[in-house]
Short mmCIF file of C-alpha atoms in Angstrom, two decimals:
data_model
loop_
_atom_site.label_atom_id
_atom_site.label_comp_id
_atom_site.label_asym_id
_atom_site.label_seq_id
_atom_site.Cartn_x
_atom_site.Cartn_y
_atom_site.Cartn_z
CA MET A 1 28.09 -70.78 61.10
CA GLU A 2 27.77 -66.95 60.49
CA THR A 3 29.80 -66.97 57.44
CA LEU A 4 27.78 -69.97 56.02
CA ALA A 5 24.49 -67.90 56.53
CA ILE A 6 26.04 -64.87 54.63
CA VAL A 7 26.88 -67.12 52.04
CA GLU A 8 23.41 -68.57 51.58
CA PHE A 9 22.19 -65.22 51.89
CA VAL A 10 24.21 -63.86 48.92
CA PHE A 11 23.45 -67.00 46.83
CA ASP A 12 19.47 -66.66 47.33
CA MET A 13 20.12 -62.75 46.41
CA LEU A 14 21.71 -63.62 43.22
CA LEU A 15 19.49 -66.46 42.44
CA SER A 16 16.26 -64.31 42.89
CA SER A 17 17.82 -61.43 41.02
CA SER A 18 18.91 -63.51 38.13
CA LEU A 19 15.51 -65.27 37.79
CA LEU A 20 13.86 -61.79 37.51
CA PHE A 21 16.47 -60.76 34.73
CA VAL A 22 16.03 -64.08 32.94
CA ALA A 23 12.38 -63.76 33.14
CA TYR A 24 12.48 -60.14 31.69
CA LYS A 25 14.88 -61.37 29.07
CA THR A 26 12.38 -64.44 27.97
CA LEU A 27 9.46 -61.85 27.67
CA THR A 28 11.32 -58.89 25.78
CA CYS A 29 13.54 -60.91 23.49
CA LYS A 30 13.29 -60.16 19.91
CA ASP A 31 14.61 -63.31 18.45
CA LEU A 32 12.48 -66.45 19.22
CA PHE A 33 15.34 -68.94 19.73
CA GLN A 34 16.98 -66.56 22.24
CA ALA A 35 13.86 -66.28 24.17
CA ILE A 36 13.42 -70.27 24.23
CA VAL A 37 16.97 -70.50 25.53
CA PHE A 38 16.32 -68.06 28.20
CA PHE A 39 13.11 -70.07 28.98
CA ILE A 40 15.24 -73.02 29.64
CA VAL A 41 17.39 -71.20 31.73
CA PHE A 42 14.74 -69.74 33.83
CA GLY A 43 13.34 -73.40 34.17
CA LEU A 44 16.98 -74.47 35.41
CA LEU A 45 17.41 -71.50 37.79
CA ILE A 46 13.93 -71.91 39.23
CA SER A 47 14.53 -75.59 39.82
CA VAL A 48 17.45 -74.67 41.86
CA ALA A 49 15.09 -72.40 43.63
CA TRP A 50 12.70 -75.03 44.53
CA GLY A 51 15.58 -77.00 45.69
CA ARG A 52 16.64 -74.12 48.16
CA LEU A 53 13.14 -73.98 49.48
CA GLY A 54 13.27 -77.69 50.23
CA ALA A 55 10.99 -79.00 47.65
CA TYR A 56 13.20 -81.67 45.72
CA ASP A 57 10.10 -83.45 44.34
CA VAL A 58 9.12 -79.96 42.41
CA ALA A 59 12.55 -79.27 41.55
CA MET A 60 12.94 -82.54 39.99
CA ALA A 61 9.60 -82.37 38.04
CA GLU A 62 10.55 -78.60 36.89
CA VAL A 63 13.95 -79.52 35.79
CA VAL A 64 12.66 -82.45 33.69
CA ILE A 65 9.38 -80.90 32.44
CA GLY A 66 9.76 -77.19 32.50
CA ALA A 67 13.22 -77.05 31.13
CA GLY A 68 13.99 -80.33 29.23
CA LEU A 69 10.36 -81.19 27.91
CA THR A 70 8.91 -77.84 27.45
CA GLY A 71 12.33 -76.62 25.96
CA ALA A 72 12.39 -79.54 23.59
CA LEU A 73 8.74 -78.70 22.52
CA LEU A 74 9.32 -75.02 21.99
CA LEU A 75 12.47 -75.78 19.95
CA SER A 76 10.66 -78.03 17.64
CA ALA A 77 7.59 -75.72 17.51
CA LEU A 78 10.00 -73.28 16.41
CA VAL A 79 11.49 -75.39 13.42
CA LYS A 80 7.77 -76.07 12.45
CA LEU A 81 7.48 -72.12 12.42
CA LYS A 82 10.63 -71.58 10.20
CA LYS A 83 9.42 -74.41 7.67
CA MET A 84 5.90 -72.89 7.26
CA ASN A 85 7.72 -69.25 6.36
CA ILE A 86 9.77 -70.90 3.92
CA ASP A 87 7.40 -73.06 2.32
CA MET B 1 -4.11 -47.92 24.79
CA VAL B 2 -3.95 -51.73 25.15
CA ARG B 3 -0.47 -51.27 26.90
CA PHE B 4 -2.13 -49.18 29.30
CA PHE B 5 -4.94 -51.48 30.09
CA THR B 6 -2.18 -54.33 30.40
CA PHE B 7 -0.26 -52.12 32.81
CA ILE B 8 -3.33 -51.44 34.82
CA LEU B 9 -4.34 -55.08 35.02
CA THR B 10 -0.72 -56.18 35.87
CA ALA B 11 -0.35 -53.64 38.60
CA LEU B 12 -3.96 -54.75 40.08
CA LEU B 13 -2.55 -58.42 39.78
CA PHE B 14 0.63 -57.55 41.58
CA ALA B 15 -1.10 -55.52 44.23
CA GLY B 16 -3.71 -58.49 44.82
CA LEU B 17 -0.66 -60.74 45.03
CA THR B 18 1.40 -58.75 47.57
CA TYR B 19 -1.87 -58.30 49.91
CA THR B 20 -2.42 -61.87 49.76
CA VAL B 21 1.36 -62.79 50.76
CA LEU B 22 1.38 -60.05 53.47
CA SER B 23 -1.84 -61.00 54.84
CA LEU B 24 -0.78 -64.69 55.60
CA PRO B 25 -0.70 -65.73 59.06
CA GLN B 26 2.83 -65.66 60.75
CA GLN B 27 2.55 -69.05 61.92
CA THR B 28 0.70 -71.76 60.44
CA GLN B 29 -0.07 -75.40 61.39
CA GLY B 30 -0.47 -76.55 57.86
CA LEU B 31 -1.36 -80.35 57.21
CA ALA B 32 2.15 -81.73 58.03
CA GLN B 33 1.27 -82.71 61.55
CA THR B 34 -1.69 -84.52 60.31
CA VAL B 35 0.10 -86.14 57.48
CA GLY B 36 3.05 -87.16 59.91
CA SER B 37 0.61 -88.87 62.21
CA GLN B 38 -0.66 -91.06 59.18
CA MET B 39 2.60 -91.88 57.73
CA GLN B 40 2.69 -95.36 59.34
CA ASN B 41 -0.51 -96.38 57.60
CA SER B 42 0.39 -94.99 54.31
CA GLY B 43 2.80 -97.79 52.96
CA VAL B 44 5.58 -95.54 51.86
CA SER B 45 8.02 -93.24 54.13
CA ASN B 46 8.19 -90.35 51.90
CA PRO B 47 5.23 -87.86 52.77
CA VAL B 48 4.86 -86.54 49.40
CA THR B 49 4.35 -89.97 47.73
CA ALA B 50 2.14 -90.66 50.61
CA VAL B 51 0.02 -87.45 49.82
CA LEU B 52 -0.05 -87.85 46.11
CA MET B 53 -0.68 -91.82 45.90
CA ASN B 54 -2.48 -92.63 49.33
CA PHE B 55 -4.26 -89.69 50.88
CA ARG B 56 -5.24 -87.93 47.88
CA ALA B 57 -5.01 -90.64 45.30
CA TYR B 58 -8.37 -89.72 44.19
CA ASP B 59 -6.73 -86.33 42.90
CA THR B 60 -3.98 -88.14 40.79
CA LEU B 61 -6.77 -90.40 39.44
CA LEU B 62 -8.17 -87.49 37.85
CA GLU B 63 -4.80 -85.97 36.93
CA MET B 64 -4.22 -89.13 34.94
CA ALA B 65 -7.43 -88.54 33.40
CA VAL B 66 -6.33 -84.98 32.34
CA LEU B 67 -3.31 -86.34 31.01
CA PHE B 68 -5.20 -88.85 29.26
CA ILE B 69 -7.40 -86.14 27.49
CA ALA B 70 -4.56 -84.13 26.81
CA LEU B 71 -3.08 -86.67 24.86
CA LEU B 72 -6.49 -87.18 22.78
CA GLY B 73 -6.32 -83.60 22.08
CA VAL B 74 -3.20 -83.73 20.57
CA TYR B 75 -3.64 -86.85 18.60
CA SER B 76 -6.81 -85.15 17.09
CA LEU B 77 -4.39 -82.23 16.11
CA GLY B 78 -1.81 -84.05 14.50
CA SER B 79 -1.96 -84.96 10.64
CA SER B 80 -2.69 -88.34 9.63
CA ALA B 81 0.26 -89.65 8.25
CA ARG B 82 3.69 -89.35 10.03
CA GLU B 83 7.10 -91.13 9.73
CA ALA B 84 9.07 -91.89 12.68
CA LYS B 85 11.85 -89.97 11.20
CA SER B 86 13.57 -87.10 13.13
CA LEU B 87 14.42 -83.93 11.20
CA LEU B 88 17.75 -83.68 12.98
CA LYS B 89 20.94 -85.50 11.52
CA SER B 90 23.91 -85.32 13.80
CA PRO B 91 26.59 -87.93 14.46
CA VAL B 92 27.22 -86.35 17.70
CA LEU B 93 23.58 -87.09 18.79
CA LYS B 94 23.93 -90.68 17.70
CA ARG B 95 26.94 -91.24 19.74
CA LEU B 96 25.64 -89.29 22.89
CA GLY B 97 22.37 -91.26 22.70
CA GLY B 98 24.10 -94.84 22.64
CA ILE B 99 26.01 -93.63 25.87
CA LEU B 100 22.88 -91.77 27.58
CA VAL B 101 19.78 -93.96 26.85
CA PRO B 102 21.00 -97.04 29.24
CA VAL B 103 21.78 -94.42 31.74
CA LEU B 104 18.61 -92.91 31.70
CA LEU B 105 16.64 -95.86 31.56
CA LEU B 106 18.39 -96.81 35.02
CA LEU B 107 17.88 -93.42 36.31
CA SER B 108 14.40 -93.56 35.51
CA ALA B 109 13.46 -96.84 37.19
CA TYR B 110 15.72 -95.66 40.10
CA ILE B 111 13.68 -92.54 40.53
CA LEU B 112 10.35 -94.43 40.34
CA TRP B 113 11.65 -97.15 42.86
CA ILE B 114 13.22 -94.39 45.12
CA GLY B 115 9.83 -92.64 45.09
CA ALA B 116 8.77 -94.64 48.24
CA GLN B 117 11.20 -93.22 50.48
CA ALA B 118 12.81 -89.95 49.15
CA PRO B 119 12.06 -87.32 46.50
CA GLY B 120 11.35 -89.08 43.47
CA GLY B 121 8.29 -90.92 41.82
CA ALA B 122 5.85 -91.45 39.07
CA PHE B 123 5.88 -88.16 37.36
CA GLN B 124 9.73 -87.62 37.53
CA ALA B 125 10.29 -91.15 36.62
CA GLY B 126 7.79 -90.76 33.46
CA SER B 127 9.19 -87.51 32.14
CA ILE B 128 12.57 -89.00 32.45
CA LEU B 129 11.44 -91.96 30.55
CA SER B 130 9.63 -89.69 27.73
CA ALA B 131 12.99 -87.30 27.64
CA THR B 132 14.75 -90.73 26.84
CA GLY B 133 12.21 -91.64 24.07
CA ILE B 134 12.75 -88.10 22.62
CA LEU B 135 16.65 -88.55 22.73
CA ILE B 136 16.04 -91.85 20.77
CA PHE B 137 13.81 -90.20 18.45
CA LEU B 138 16.07 -87.15 17.72
CA SER B 139 19.42 -89.68 17.41
CA GLY B 140 17.36 -91.03 14.55
CA TRP B 141 17.04 -94.54 15.44
CA LYS B 142 13.60 -96.23 14.17
CA LEU B 143 11.30 -95.76 17.00
CA ASP B 144 7.76 -96.51 16.49
CA LEU B 145 5.93 -95.20 19.26
CA SER B 146 3.07 -93.04 17.27
CA TYR B 147 -0.41 -93.89 18.18
CA LYS B 148 -0.89 -95.66 15.33
CA ASN B 149 0.41 -98.64 17.03
CA PHE B 150 -2.06 -100.36 19.18
CA PHE B 151 0.37 -101.22 21.83
CA VAL B 152 1.37 -97.67 22.24
CA ARG B 153 -2.41 -96.73 22.75
CA LEU B 154 -2.75 -99.51 25.31
CA LEU B 155 0.55 -98.16 27.08
CA ALA B 156 -0.75 -94.65 27.04
CA SER B 157 -4.11 -95.65 28.82
CA THR B 158 -2.04 -97.85 31.40
CA GLY B 159 -2.07 -95.30 33.95
CA LEU B 160 -5.80 -94.53 34.06
CA LEU B 161 -6.77 -98.30 33.47
CA ALA B 162 -4.79 -99.16 36.70
CA PHE B 163 -6.29 -96.17 38.64
CA VAL B 164 -9.74 -97.43 37.88
CA LEU B 165 -9.19 -100.77 38.22
CA VAL B 166 -7.39 -100.36 41.86
CA SER B 167 -10.20 -98.11 42.73
CA ALA B 168 -12.93 -100.84 41.82
CA ILE B 169 -10.85 -103.29 43.91
CA THR B 170 -10.74 -100.89 46.80
CA LEU B 171 -14.48 -100.34 46.39
CA LEU B 172 -15.08 -103.91 46.83
CA PHE B 173 -13.44 -104.25 49.96
CA SER B 174 -14.49 -100.99 51.66
CA ASP B 175 -16.71 -98.10 51.42
CA THR B 176 -14.13 -95.59 50.36
CA LEU B 177 -12.77 -95.12 46.82
CA LEU B 178 -9.06 -95.67 46.90
CA GLU B 179 -8.63 -96.34 50.66
CA PHE B 180 -5.75 -99.01 51.25
CA SER B 181 -5.23 -100.94 54.21
CA ALA B 182 -2.07 -100.34 55.99
CA THR B 183 -0.59 -103.71 54.79
CA GLU B 184 -1.61 -103.59 51.62
CA ALA B 185 -0.96 -100.05 50.55
CA SER B 186 2.62 -100.31 49.32
CA TYR B 187 1.82 -102.73 46.82
CA PHE B 188 -1.03 -100.68 45.56
CA ILE B 189 0.95 -97.69 45.37
CA PHE B 190 3.63 -99.43 43.39
CA ILE B 191 1.56 -100.73 41.03
CA LEU B 192 -0.41 -97.39 40.46
CA GLU B 193 2.97 -95.86 40.53
CA ALA B 194 4.51 -97.88 37.68
CA ALA B 195 1.46 -97.91 35.53
CA ALA B 196 1.44 -93.86 35.85
CA THR B 197 5.21 -93.72 34.84
CA VAL B 198 4.72 -95.56 31.58
CA SER B 199 1.49 -93.53 30.94
CA ILE B 200 3.18 -90.20 31.40
CA ALA B 201 6.28 -91.20 29.56
CA ILE B 202 4.32 -92.30 26.47
CA THR B 203 2.16 -88.84 26.80
CA LEU B 204 4.66 -86.50 26.94
CA PHE B 205 6.61 -88.47 24.43
CA ASN B 206 3.70 -88.45 21.97
CA LEU B 207 3.30 -84.38 22.53
CA PHE B 208 6.76 -84.02 20.95
CA PHE B 209 6.45 -86.60 18.33
CA THR B 210 3.30 -85.39 16.89
CA ILE B 211 4.77 -81.71 16.45
CA PHE B 212 8.34 -83.15 15.30
CA ALA B 213 7.82 -86.19 13.23
CA GLN B 214 7.96 -85.59 9.56
CA PRO B 215 4.67 -85.79 7.65
CA LYS B 216 4.84 -88.83 5.40
CA GLU B 217 5.32 -88.04 1.67
CA GLU B 218 2.64 -88.95 -0.58
CA LYS B 219 3.94 -91.52 -3.36
#
């Protein structure tokens, strides 16, 4: 039981620190495509965090809307932006 | 200079948030007990669904209205002539779509159904359904779900319509808006959730479609 608690603690610490790191990278990334990919990764990680907190409804909504749909929307907007620059 | 002000504002926000978190009481009752004591009257066994669709159904009604208004806003921004043609051309997507679409449709229906007793429900099912639509669209299948289609517009407003109709029906039988009796609650909730799923799916899909669909070339 004791080892399980330690494993959970280490996992939570890793999760929260990688969340912070990915959030930082999302904001400071120069390349827009990379920033979007980081944003999607952030969405996936934060849904894991919601799952750890026991809010499975929110986790599900976050993984579909936050990571999936918003990512797709941002990517399509990026394609649009690139097309506008070329034209 | 701008950076300095941004830093100050961020630091203030951080301090405020930290203070708020630290000043929270150690032990809180919350509303979990109140919800738990009313669960047998709610018609479902998942507390989240009970709160969203029964106890606070009025909030969900307003949420559907907000989604609908957002869709109207997106419609007004989109340019007039659009073709249901994807910009991506990939054989991998086409094959993968063929495998994934049936599974995703089934998953979405399952999530809608399971929402009554376990995590799941209209919003999750609707967003999975819209993701399926996006996958179909990107795979290059002809799929005309643009708002030119009257049927699509009807589907997009289904959720709000169902909510308004159900509110009207409940007003006939009781004094309070969206107050369900314990016996009928599960039917009403299922109708509302199914309608909301369709609307959410169409709305989210069209947010994507309006940006990504190619403008029709003028001939």
